[in-house]
Short mmCIF file of C-alpha atoms in Angstrom, two decimals:
data_model
loop_
_atom_site.label_atom_id
_atom_site.label_comp_id
_atom_site.label_asym_id
_atom_site.label_seq_id
_atom_site.Cartn_x
_atom_site.Cartn_y
_atom_site.Cartn_z
CA MET A 1455 0.00 0.00 0.00
CA LEU A 1456 1.40 3.36 -1.04
CA ILE A 1457 0.99 6.17 1.49
CA SER A 1458 1.12 9.76 0.30
CA ILE A 1459 1.03 12.86 2.45
CA ASP A 1460 -0.21 16.29 1.33
CA VAL A 1461 1.94 18.77 3.24
CA ASN A 1462 -0.29 21.62 2.00
CA SER A 1463 -3.46 20.07 3.44
CA GLU A 1464 -5.17 21.57 6.46
CA THR A 1465 -5.54 18.01 7.76
CA PRO A 1466 -2.68 17.16 10.14
CA ILE A 1467 -0.17 14.65 8.77
CA TYR A 1468 -0.90 12.07 11.48
CA GLU A 1469 -4.62 12.24 10.57
CA GLN A 1470 -3.83 11.78 6.87
CA LEU A 1471 -1.72 8.75 7.76
CA LYS A 1472 -4.44 7.30 10.00
CA GLU A 1473 -7.09 7.79 7.30
CA GLN A 1474 -4.97 6.06 4.67
CA ILE A 1475 -4.21 3.09 6.91
CA ILE A 1476 -7.90 2.78 7.84
CA MET A 1477 -8.84 2.88 4.15
CA GLY A 1478 -6.21 0.21 3.45
CA ILE A 1479 -7.64 -2.05 6.14
CA ALA A 1480 -11.25 -1.45 5.07
CA SER A 1481 -10.51 -2.09 1.39
CA GLY A 1482 -8.46 -5.21 2.08
CA ALA A 1483 -5.24 -3.68 0.75
CA LEU A 1484 -3.84 -4.20 4.26
CA LYS A 1485 -4.54 -7.71 5.51
CA PRO A 1486 -4.90 -8.88 9.12
CA GLY A 1487 -1.49 -9.89 10.43
CA GLU A 1488 0.32 -7.71 7.90
CA GLN A 1489 3.26 -5.81 9.31
CA LEU A 1490 3.45 -2.07 8.64
CA PRO A 1491 6.74 -0.23 8.20
CA SER A 1492 8.55 0.63 11.42
CA ILE A 1493 7.96 4.09 12.83
CA ARG A 1494 11.51 5.08 11.95
CA GLN A 1495 11.31 3.67 8.40
CA LEU A 1496 7.94 5.26 7.59
CA ALA A 1497 9.05 8.61 9.02
CA GLU A 1498 12.14 8.47 6.81
CA ASP A 1499 10.15 7.38 3.71
CA LEU A 1500 7.59 10.18 4.16
CA GLY A 1501 10.07 12.80 5.37
CA VAL A 1502 8.17 13.47 8.59
CA ASN A 1503 8.97 13.44 12.30
CA LEU A 1504 9.04 10.11 14.17
CA HIS A 1505 6.52 11.46 16.68
CA THR A 1506 4.00 12.05 13.88
CA ILE A 1507 4.07 8.38 12.85
CA ASN A 1508 4.08 7.28 16.49
CA LYS A 1509 0.96 9.37 17.19
CA ALA A 1510 -0.91 7.86 14.23
CA TYR A 1511 0.10 4.29 15.11
CA ASN A 1512 -0.82 4.76 18.78
CA GLN A 1513 -4.25 6.17 17.93
CA LEU A 1514 -4.89 3.25 15.57
CA LYS A 1515 -3.77 0.93 18.38
CA ALA A 1516 -6.23 2.64 20.76
CA ASP A 1517 -8.97 2.10 18.16
CA GLY A 1518 -8.11 -1.62 18.07
CA LEU A 1519 -6.97 -1.57 14.45
CA LEU A 1520 -3.25 -2.17 15.08
CA THR A 1521 -1.10 -4.00 17.56
CA VAL A 1522 2.15 -2.21 18.28
CA ASP A 1523 5.03 -4.25 19.68
CA ARG A 1524 8.64 -3.15 20.20
CA ARG A 1525 9.99 -6.25 18.46
CA LYS A 1526 7.39 -6.80 15.72
CA GLY A 1527 6.43 -3.19 15.08
CA ALA A 1528 2.90 -2.31 13.98
CA VAL A 1529 0.70 -5.17 12.79
CA VAL A 1530 -2.85 -5.02 11.40
CA ASN A 1531 -5.29 -6.65 13.84
CA PHE A 1532 -7.81 -9.34 13.01
CA LEU A 1533 -11.17 -7.57 13.24
CA ALA A 1534 -13.65 -10.37 13.87
CA GLN A 1535 -15.23 -8.72 16.91
CA LYS A 1536 -18.24 -6.42 16.83
CA PRO A 1537 -17.65 -2.74 17.57
CA THR A 1538 -18.23 -1.67 21.15
CA ALA A 1539 -20.92 0.82 22.13
CA GLN A 1540 -18.14 3.35 22.70
CA GLN A 1541 -16.75 2.79 19.18
CA LYS A 1542 -20.23 3.19 17.69
CA ASP A 1543 -20.73 6.42 19.66
CA GLU A 1544 -17.41 7.73 18.34
CA LEU A 1545 -18.42 6.91 14.75
CA ARG A 1546 -21.79 8.59 15.27
CA ARG A 1547 -20.09 11.69 16.72
CA LYS A 1548 -17.78 11.93 13.70
CA LEU A 1549 -20.60 11.28 11.24
CA ARG A 1550 -22.97 13.96 12.59
CA PRO A 1551 -21.19 17.00 11.08
CA VAL A 1552 -20.84 15.23 7.72
CA LEU A 1553 -24.56 14.44 7.65
CA ALA A 1554 -25.43 17.97 8.80
CA ARG A 1555 -23.36 19.36 5.96
CA ALA A 1556 -25.13 17.08 3.45
CA ILE A 1557 -28.48 18.34 4.77
CA CYS A 1558 -27.28 21.94 4.41
CA PHE A 1559 -26.42 21.16 0.78
CA GLY A 1560 -30.02 20.06 0.28
CA LEU A 1561 -29.50 16.31 0.00
CA SER A 1562 -32.53 14.21 0.86
CA GLU A 1563 -32.39 11.22 3.19
CA GLN A 1564 -32.49 8.93 0.15
CA GLU A 1565 -29.66 10.82 -1.58
CA ILE A 1566 -27.54 10.60 1.58
CA GLU A 1567 -28.28 6.89 1.88
CA ASP A 1568 -27.39 6.33 -1.80
CA LEU A 1569 -24.16 8.28 -1.34
CA CYS A 1570 -23.26 6.20 1.72
CA VAL A 1571 -23.97 2.91 -0.06
CA ARG A 1572 -21.95 3.94 -3.14
CA THR A 1573 -19.04 5.06 -0.97
CA TYR A 1574 -19.17 1.86 1.07
CA ASN A 1575 -19.08 -0.24 -2.11
CA GLN A 1576 -16.17 1.79 -3.50
CA ILE A 1577 -14.15 1.25 -0.31
CA ILE A 1578 -14.89 -2.48 -0.18
CA GLY A 1579 -14.01 -2.70 -3.88
CA GLY A 1580 -10.71 -0.91 -3.26
CA ASN A 1581 -11.71 2.00 -5.50
CA ASP A 1582 -10.63 5.44 -4.24
CA GLU A 1583 -12.98 7.46 -6.38
#
């Protein structure tokens, strides 16, 4: 999986990295048990600070998506379990402003649902656009 960072983006680099790893896991480009580059190696490859990579990896670990071990590095977790109520609440909290924005743009409930289904299918199919 190729990771690219937009240094001109308003989105912090660690967030860009997290989003790309999450997309890789969701699309199947990153498989359970797959080892990610070491913090040091990825920082060098991307030309960013070690602490930036460390922050992204640790947040993904806290979300249950990665296991981080000193010897093995970061490894994609097997995600057979159902999300917790807390994880669902977090998703809902992050989704609310996106849905509010769609409503402000005049999208109907059906249009929002169609957009969600199309986007879901694109992610599962490994299609970025």
